[in-house]
């Protein structure tokens, strides 16, 4: 017996829509946040913005999720 035949889930053309990885969503939010911060702080390099975001993350017990984007932007801007 082929074990793969027993464990294979049926494929649906809508399956991708139903199972979008949280990492994809996080990446999308990160890209949007980076663009906004680059618009506000054109003098800051991408590396400097990322380092400031990491500092905000570290100051918030190592997580950014749960913080409003506006709060993340304010805190990051204060560091920059």
PDB file of N, CA and C in Angstrom:
ATOM      1  N   UNK A   1       0.829  -1.188   0.000  1.00  0.00           N
ATOM      2  CA  UNK A   1       0.000   0.000   0.000  1.00  0.00           C
ATOM      3  C   UNK A   1       0.869   1.245   0.000  1.00  0.00           C
ATOM      4  N   UNK A   2       0.393   2.226  -0.705  1.00  0.00           N
ATOM      5  CA  UNK A   2       1.122   3.484  -0.759  1.00  0.00           C
ATOM      6  C   UNK A   2       0.569   4.423   0.310  1.00  0.00           C
ATOM      7  N   UNK A   3       1.390   4.763   1.287  1.00  0.00           N
ATOM      8  CA  UNK A   3       0.930   5.613   2.389  1.00  0.00           C
ATOM      9  C   UNK A   3       0.557   7.021   1.913  1.00  0.00           C
ATOM     10  N   UNK A   4       1.203   7.484   0.844  1.00  0.00           N
ATOM     11  CA  UNK A   4       0.881   8.813   0.328  1.00  0.00           C
ATOM     12  C   UNK A   4      -0.552   8.888  -0.169  1.00  0.00           C
ATOM     13  N   UNK A   5      -1.044   7.811  -0.716  1.00  0.00           N
ATOM     14  CA  UNK A   5      -2.423   7.809  -1.188  1.00  0.00           C
ATOM     15  C   UNK A   5      -3.399   7.972  -0.033  1.00  0.00           C
ATOM     16  N   UNK A   6      -3.054   7.462   1.122  1.00  0.00           N
ATOM     17  CA  UNK A   6      -3.943   7.569   2.279  1.00  0.00           C
ATOM     18  C   UNK A   6      -3.904   8.969   2.896  1.00  0.00           C
ATOM     19  N   UNK A   7      -2.749   9.628   2.832  1.00  0.00           N
ATOM     20  CA  UNK A   7      -2.606  10.907   3.524  1.00  0.00           C
ATOM     21  C   UNK A   7      -2.773  12.115   2.610  1.00  0.00           C
ATOM     22  N   UNK A   8      -2.871  11.915   1.328  1.00  0.00           N
ATOM     23  CA  UNK A   8      -2.964  13.029   0.399  1.00  0.00           C
ATOM     24  C   UNK A   8      -4.308  13.723   0.549  1.00  0.00           C
ATOM     25  N   UNK A   9      -4.292  15.047   0.675  1.00  0.00           N
ATOM     26  CA  UNK A   9      -5.525  15.830   0.766  1.00  0.00           C
ATOM     27  C   UNK A   9      -6.001  16.156  -0.640  1.00  0.00           C
ATOM     28  N   UNK A  10      -7.292  16.213  -0.831  1.00  0.00           N
ATOM     29  CA  UNK A  10      -7.804  16.574  -2.157  1.00  0.00           C
ATOM     30  C   UNK A  10      -7.373  17.986  -2.524  1.00  0.00           C
ATOM     31  N   UNK A  11      -7.049  18.172  -3.772  1.00  0.00           N
ATOM     32  CA  UNK A  11      -6.602  19.476  -4.246  1.00  0.00           C
ATOM     33  C   UNK A  11      -7.786  20.258  -4.782  1.00  0.00           C
ATOM     34  N   UNK A  12      -7.837  21.501  -4.425  1.00  0.00           N
ATOM     35  CA  UNK A  12      -8.882  22.390  -4.913  1.00  0.00           C
ATOM     36  C   UNK A  12      -8.215  23.631  -5.475  1.00  0.00           C
ATOM     37  N   UNK A  13      -8.783  24.213  -6.507  1.00  0.00           N
ATOM     38  CA  UNK A  13      -8.193  25.427  -7.071  1.00  0.00           C
ATOM     39  C   UNK A  13      -8.283  26.581  -6.086  1.00  0.00           C
ATOM     40  N   UNK A  14      -9.150  26.477  -5.094  1.00  0.00           N
ATOM     41  CA  UNK A  14      -9.292  27.531  -4.100  1.00  0.00           C
ATOM     42  C   UNK A  14      -8.465  27.266  -2.841  1.00  0.00           C
ATOM     43  N   UNK A  15      -7.718  26.183  -2.822  1.00  0.00           N
ATOM     44  CA  UNK A  15      -6.992  25.824  -1.607  1.00  0.00           C
ATOM     45  C   UNK A  15      -5.941  26.871  -1.242  1.00  0.00           C
ATOM     46  N   UNK A  16      -5.329  27.505  -2.225  1.00  0.00           N
ATOM     47  CA  UNK A  16      -4.327  28.529  -1.910  1.00  0.00           C
ATOM     48  C   UNK A  16      -4.973  29.706  -1.200  1.00  0.00           C
ATOM     49  N   UNK A  17      -6.147  30.106  -1.658  1.00  0.00           N
ATOM     50  CA  UNK A  17      -6.848  31.222  -1.029  1.00  0.00           C
ATOM     51  C   UNK A  17      -7.199  30.913   0.425  1.00  0.00           C
ATOM     52  N   UNK A  18      -7.505  29.665   0.699  1.00  0.00           N
ATOM     53  CA  UNK A  18      -7.933  29.285   2.033  1.00  0.00           C
ATOM     54  C   UNK A  18      -6.757  29.142   2.997  1.00  0.00           C
ATOM     55  N   UNK A  19      -5.567  28.883   2.496  1.00  0.00           N
ATOM     56  CA  UNK A  19      -4.420  28.605   3.355  1.00  0.00           C
ATOM     57  C   UNK A  19      -3.245  29.519   3.032  1.00  0.00           C
ATOM     58  N   UNK A  20      -3.428  30.808   3.190  1.00  0.00           N
ATOM     59  CA  UNK A  20      -2.333  31.752   2.982  1.00  0.00           C
ATOM     60  C   UNK A  20      -1.467  31.735   4.239  1.00  0.00           C
ATOM     61  N   UNK A  21      -0.202  31.569   4.032  1.00  0.00           N
ATOM     62  CA  UNK A  21       0.731  31.500   5.143  1.00  0.00           C
ATOM     63  C   UNK A  21       0.758  32.807   5.920  1.00  0.00           C
ATOM     64  N   UNK A  22       0.775  32.739   7.258  1.00  0.00           N
ATOM     65  CA  UNK A  22       0.895  33.964   8.055  1.00  0.00           C
ATOM     66  C   UNK A  22       2.176  34.726   7.732  1.00  0.00           C
ATOM     67  N   UNK A  23       3.238  33.996   7.346  1.00  0.00           N
ATOM     68  CA  UNK A  23       4.487  34.672   7.009  1.00  0.00           C
ATOM     69  C   UNK A  23       4.336  35.562   5.789  1.00  0.00           C
ATOM     70  N   UNK A  24       3.503  35.157   4.839  1.00  0.00           N
ATOM     71  CA  UNK A  24       3.261  35.990   3.665  1.00  0.00           C
ATOM     72  C   UNK A  24       2.567  37.274   4.087  1.00  0.00           C
ATOM     73  N   UNK A  25       1.594  37.154   4.978  1.00  0.00           N
ATOM     74  CA  UNK A  25       0.880  38.333   5.440  1.00  0.00           C
ATOM     75  C   UNK A  25       1.825  39.244   6.221  1.00  0.00           C
ATOM     76  N   UNK A  26       2.678  38.671   7.068  1.00  0.00           N
ATOM     77  CA  UNK A  26       3.631  39.467   7.829  1.00  0.00           C
ATOM     78  C   UNK A  26       4.606  40.184   6.912  1.00  0.00           C
ATOM     79  N   UNK A  27       5.044  39.510   5.873  1.00  0.00           N
ATOM     80  CA  UNK A  27       5.973  40.120   4.934  1.00  0.00           C
ATOM     81  C   UNK A  27       5.306  41.297   4.240  1.00  0.00           C
ATOM     82  N   UNK A  28       4.053  41.134   3.851  1.00  0.00           N
ATOM     83  CA  UNK A  28       3.315  42.201   3.203  1.00  0.00           C
ATOM     84  C   UNK A  28       3.199  43.410   4.132  1.00  0.00           C
ATOM     85  N   UNK A  29       2.884  43.185   5.381  1.00  0.00           N
ATOM     86  CA  UNK A  29       2.783  44.272   6.361  1.00  0.00           C
ATOM     87  C   UNK A  29       4.136  44.938   6.560  1.00  0.00           C
ATOM     88  N   UNK A  30       5.181  44.136   6.597  1.00  0.00           N
ATOM     89  CA  UNK A  30       6.532  44.673   6.764  1.00  0.00           C
ATOM     90  C   UNK A  30       6.902  45.567   5.596  1.00  0.00           C
ATOM     91  N   UNK A  31       6.607  45.135   4.385  1.00  0.00           N
ATOM     92  CA  UNK A  31       6.930  45.922   3.190  1.00  0.00           C
ATOM     93  C   UNK A  31       6.176  47.252   3.217  1.00  0.00           C
ATOM     94  N   UNK A  32       4.904  47.216   3.577  1.00  0.00           N
ATOM     95  CA  UNK A  32       4.110  48.449   3.669  1.00  0.00           C
ATOM     96  C   UNK A  32       4.674  49.380   4.732  1.00  0.00           C
ATOM     97  N   UNK A  33       5.030  48.817   5.876  1.00  0.00           N
ATOM     98  CA  UNK A  33       5.601  49.604   6.965  1.00  0.00           C
ATOM     99  C   UNK A  33       6.922  50.231   6.546  1.00  0.00           C
ATOM    100  N   UNK A  34       7.767  49.463   5.885  1.00  0.00           N
ATOM    101  CA  UNK A  34       9.048  49.989   5.402  1.00  0.00           C
ATOM    102  C   UNK A  34       8.827  51.151   4.425  1.00  0.00           C
ATOM    103  N   UNK A  35       7.888  50.993   3.499  1.00  0.00           N
ATOM    104  CA  UNK A  35       7.616  52.055   2.529  1.00  0.00           C
ATOM    105  C   UNK A  35       7.156  53.331   3.219  1.00  0.00           C
ATOM    106  N   UNK A  36       6.268  53.201   4.195  1.00  0.00           N
ATOM    107  CA  UNK A  36       5.777  54.378   4.922  1.00  0.00           C
ATOM    108  C   UNK A  36       6.910  55.055   5.679  1.00  0.00           C
ATOM    109  N   UNK A  37       7.741  54.257   6.348  1.00  0.00           N
ATOM    110  CA  UNK A  37       8.846  54.830   7.114  1.00  0.00           C
ATOM    111  C   UNK A  37       9.878  55.476   6.193  1.00  0.00           C
ATOM    112  N   UNK A  38      10.102  54.908   5.009  1.00  0.00           N
ATOM    113  CA  UNK A  38      11.036  55.510   4.058  1.00  0.00           C
ATOM    114  C   UNK A  38      10.494  56.833   3.523  1.00  0.00           C
ATOM    115  N   UNK A  39       9.170  56.934   3.383  1.00  0.00           N
ATOM    116  CA  UNK A  39       8.570  58.196   2.951  1.00  0.00           C
ATOM    117  C   UNK A  39       8.726  59.268   4.025  1.00  0.00           C
ATOM    118  N   UNK A  40       8.533  58.885   5.282  1.00  0.00           N
ATOM    119  CA  UNK A  40       8.638  59.835   6.394  1.00  0.00           C
ATOM    120  C   UNK A  40      10.092  60.213   6.666  1.00  0.00           C
ATOM    121  N   UNK A  41      10.999  59.249   6.489  1.00  0.00           N
ATOM    122  CA  UNK A  41      12.422  59.442   6.792  1.00  0.00           C
ATOM    123  C   UNK A  41      13.275  59.116   5.567  1.00  0.00           C
ATOM    124  N   UNK A  42      13.198  59.952   4.532  1.00  0.00           N
ATOM    125  CA  UNK A  42      13.959  59.640   3.304  1.00  0.00           C
ATOM    126  C   UNK A  42      15.475  59.636   3.515  1.00  0.00           C
ATOM    127  N   UNK A  43      15.920  60.289   4.579  1.00  0.00           N
ATOM    128  CA  UNK A  43      17.362  60.348   4.858  1.00  0.00           C
ATOM    129  C   UNK A  43      17.888  59.045   5.457  1.00  0.00           C
ATOM    130  N   UNK A  44      16.982  58.229   5.989  1.00  0.00           N
ATOM    131  CA  UNK A  44      17.389  56.992   6.666  1.00  0.00           C
ATOM    132  C   UNK A  44      17.523  55.851   5.659  1.00  0.00           C
ATOM    133  N   UNK A  45      18.585  55.096   5.797  1.00  0.00           N
ATOM    134  CA  UNK A  45      18.777  53.922   4.939  1.00  0.00           C
ATOM    135  C   UNK A  45      17.824  52.812   5.384  1.00  0.00           C
ATOM    136  N   UNK A  46      17.627  51.858   4.507  1.00  0.00           N
ATOM    137  CA  UNK A  46      16.786  50.706   4.851  1.00  0.00           C
ATOM    138  C   UNK A  46      17.338  49.975   6.066  1.00  0.00           C
ATOM    139  N   UNK A  47      18.653  49.830   6.119  1.00  0.00           N
ATOM    140  CA  UNK A  47      19.282  49.148   7.258  1.00  0.00           C
ATOM    141  C   UNK A  47      19.013  49.882   8.565  1.00  0.00           C
ATOM    142  N   UNK A  48      19.068  51.221   8.519  1.00  0.00           N
ATOM    143  CA  UNK A  48      18.831  52.010   9.719  1.00  0.00           C
ATOM    144  C   UNK A  48      17.376  51.868  10.179  1.00  0.00           C
ATOM    145  N   UNK A  49      16.446  51.818   9.219  1.00  0.00           N
ATOM    146  CA  UNK A  49      15.034  51.644   9.555  1.00  0.00           C
ATOM    147  C   UNK A  49      14.806  50.262  10.160  1.00  0.00           C
ATOM    148  N   UNK A  50      15.393  49.237   9.560  1.00  0.00           N
ATOM    149  CA  UNK A  50      15.244  47.875  10.081  1.00  0.00           C
ATOM    150  C   UNK A  50      15.823  47.793  11.492  1.00  0.00           C
ATOM    151  N   UNK A  51      16.972  48.403  11.720  1.00  0.00           N
ATOM    152  CA  UNK A  51      17.571  48.381  13.060  1.00  0.00           C
ATOM    153  C   UNK A  51      16.672  49.082  14.074  1.00  0.00           C
ATOM    154  N   UNK A  52      16.051  50.193  13.663  1.00  0.00           N
ATOM    155  CA  UNK A  52      15.128  50.901  14.551  1.00  0.00           C
ATOM    156  C   UNK A  52      13.900  50.035  14.840  1.00  0.00           C
ATOM    157  N   UNK A  53      13.388  49.343  13.823  1.00  0.00           N
ATOM    158  CA  UNK A  53      12.256  48.433  14.032  1.00  0.00           C
ATOM    159  C   UNK A  53      12.627  47.303  14.987  1.00  0.00           C
ATOM    160  N   UNK A  54      13.826  46.783  14.846  1.00  0.00           N
ATOM    161  CA  UNK A  54      14.289  45.729  15.747  1.00  0.00           C
ATOM    162  C   UNK A  54      14.401  46.239  17.184  1.00  0.00           C
ATOM    163  N   UNK A  55      14.803  47.487  17.329  1.00  0.00           N
ATOM    164  CA  UNK A  55      14.879  48.083  18.669  1.00  0.00           C
ATOM    165  C   UNK A  55      13.482  48.213  19.278  1.00  0.00           C
ATOM    166  N   UNK A  56      12.518  48.643  18.461  1.00  0.00           N
ATOM    167  CA  UNK A  56      11.125  48.724  18.928  1.00  0.00           C
ATOM    168  C   UNK A  56      10.645  47.334  19.339  1.00  0.00           C
ATOM    169  N   UNK A  57      10.956  46.344  18.522  1.00  0.00           N
ATOM    170  CA  UNK A  57      10.565  44.963  18.825  1.00  0.00           C
ATOM    171  C   UNK A  57      11.183  44.505  20.142  1.00  0.00           C
ATOM    172  N   UNK A  58      12.469  44.764  20.328  1.00  0.00           N
ATOM    173  CA  UNK A  58      13.144  44.356  21.562  1.00  0.00           C
ATOM    174  C   UNK A  58      12.556  45.059  22.780  1.00  0.00           C
ATOM    175  N   UNK A  59      12.194  46.348  22.624  1.00  0.00           N
ATOM    176  CA  UNK A  59      11.593  47.105  23.724  1.00  0.00           C
ATOM    177  C   UNK A  59      10.188  46.614  24.056  1.00  0.00           C
ATOM    178  N   UNK A  60       9.588  45.851  23.146  1.00  0.00           N
ATOM    179  CA  UNK A  60       8.226  45.355  23.340  1.00  0.00           C
ATOM    180  C   UNK A  60       8.241  43.831  23.577  1.00  0.00           C
ATOM    181  N   UNK A  61       9.158  43.386  24.391  1.00  0.00           N
ATOM    182  CA  UNK A  61       9.273  41.956  24.747  1.00  0.00           C
ATOM    183  C   UNK A  61       9.486  41.044  23.543  1.00  0.00           C
ATOM    184  N   UNK A  62      10.135  41.561  22.504  1.00  0.00           N
ATOM    185  CA  UNK A  62      10.511  40.737  21.362  1.00  0.00           C
ATOM    186  C   UNK A  62       9.409  40.480  20.354  1.00  0.00           C
ATOM    187  N   UNK A  63       8.299  41.230  20.437  1.00  0.00           N
ATOM    188  CA  UNK A  63       7.219  41.043  19.461  1.00  0.00           C
ATOM    189  C   UNK A  63       6.682  42.396  18.982  1.00  0.00           C
ATOM    190  N   UNK A  64       6.232  42.407  17.746  1.00  0.00           N
ATOM    191  CA  UNK A  64       5.561  43.588  17.200  1.00  0.00           C
ATOM    192  C   UNK A  64       4.076  43.324  16.999  1.00  0.00           C
ATOM    193  N   UNK A  65       3.705  42.068  16.870  1.00  0.00           N
ATOM    194  CA  UNK A  65       2.300  41.755  16.638  1.00  0.00           C
ATOM    195  C   UNK A  65       1.482  42.221  17.839  1.00  0.00           C
ATOM    196  N   UNK A  66       0.345  42.766  17.545  1.00  0.00           N
ATOM    197  CA  UNK A  66      -0.515  43.294  18.589  1.00  0.00           C
ATOM    198  C   UNK A  66      -0.379  44.790  18.746  1.00  0.00           C
ATOM    199  N   UNK A  67       0.752  45.339  18.302  1.00  0.00           N
ATOM    200  CA  UNK A  67       0.920  46.790  18.330  1.00  0.00           C
ATOM    201  C   UNK A  67       0.284  47.394  17.090  1.00  0.00           C
ATOM    202  N   UNK A  68      -0.438  48.494  17.253  1.00  0.00           N
ATOM    203  CA  UNK A  68      -0.975  49.160  16.062  1.00  0.00           C
ATOM    204  C   UNK A  68       0.167  49.689  15.187  1.00  0.00           C
ATOM    205  N   UNK A  69      -0.047  49.694  13.883  1.00  0.00           N
ATOM    206  CA  UNK A  69       0.971  50.197  12.946  1.00  0.00           C
ATOM    207  C   UNK A  69       1.369  51.618  13.327  1.00  0.00           C
ATOM    208  N   UNK A  70       0.388  52.435  13.708  1.00  0.00           N
ATOM    209  CA  UNK A  70       0.684  53.825  14.070  1.00  0.00           C
ATOM    210  C   UNK A  70       1.652  53.891  15.243  1.00  0.00           C
ATOM    211  N   UNK A  71       1.501  53.003  16.213  1.00  0.00           N
ATOM    212  CA  UNK A  71       2.392  52.966  17.364  1.00  0.00           C
ATOM    213  C   UNK A  71       3.792  52.519  16.949  1.00  0.00           C
ATOM    214  N   UNK A  72       3.864  51.509  16.102  1.00  0.00           N
ATOM    215  CA  UNK A  72       5.163  51.039  15.604  1.00  0.00           C
ATOM    216  C   UNK A  72       5.867  52.169  14.855  1.00  0.00           C
ATOM    217  N   UNK A  73       5.105  52.873  14.023  1.00  0.00           N
ATOM    218  CA  UNK A  73       5.693  53.982  13.254  1.00  0.00           C
ATOM    219  C   UNK A  73       6.171  55.101  14.175  1.00  0.00           C
ATOM    220  N   UNK A  74       5.382  55.462  15.192  1.00  0.00           N
ATOM    221  CA  UNK A  74       5.771  56.515  16.138  1.00  0.00           C
ATOM    222  C   UNK A  74       7.042  56.134  16.875  1.00  0.00           C
ATOM    223  N   UNK A  75       7.078  54.920  17.391  1.00  0.00           N
ATOM    224  CA  UNK A  75       8.237  54.476  18.167  1.00  0.00           C
ATOM    225  C   UNK A  75       9.492  54.394  17.289  1.00  0.00           C
ATOM    226  N   UNK A  76       9.313  53.904  16.072  1.00  0.00           N
ATOM    227  CA  UNK A  76      10.435  53.798  15.138  1.00  0.00           C
ATOM    228  C   UNK A  76      10.938  55.191  14.766  1.00  0.00           C
ATOM    229  N   UNK A  77      10.008  56.083  14.500  1.00  0.00           N
ATOM    230  CA  UNK A  77      10.374  57.456  14.138  1.00  0.00           C
ATOM    231  C   UNK A  77      11.135  58.138  15.267  1.00  0.00           C
ATOM    232  N   UNK A  78      10.737  57.891  16.507  1.00  0.00           N
ATOM    233  CA  UNK A  78      11.436  58.473  17.642  1.00  0.00           C
ATOM    234  C   UNK A  78      12.887  58.001  17.710  1.00  0.00           C
ATOM    235  N   UNK A  79      13.113  56.746  17.353  1.00  0.00           N
ATOM    236  CA  UNK A  79      14.477  56.207  17.347  1.00  0.00           C
ATOM    237  C   UNK A  79      15.283  56.787  16.189  1.00  0.00           C
ATOM    238  N   UNK A  80      14.635  56.909  15.033  1.00  0.00           N
ATOM    239  CA  UNK A  80      15.332  57.441  13.858  1.00  0.00           C
ATOM    240  C   UNK A  80      15.644  58.912  14.044  1.00  0.00           C
TER     241      UNK A  80
END
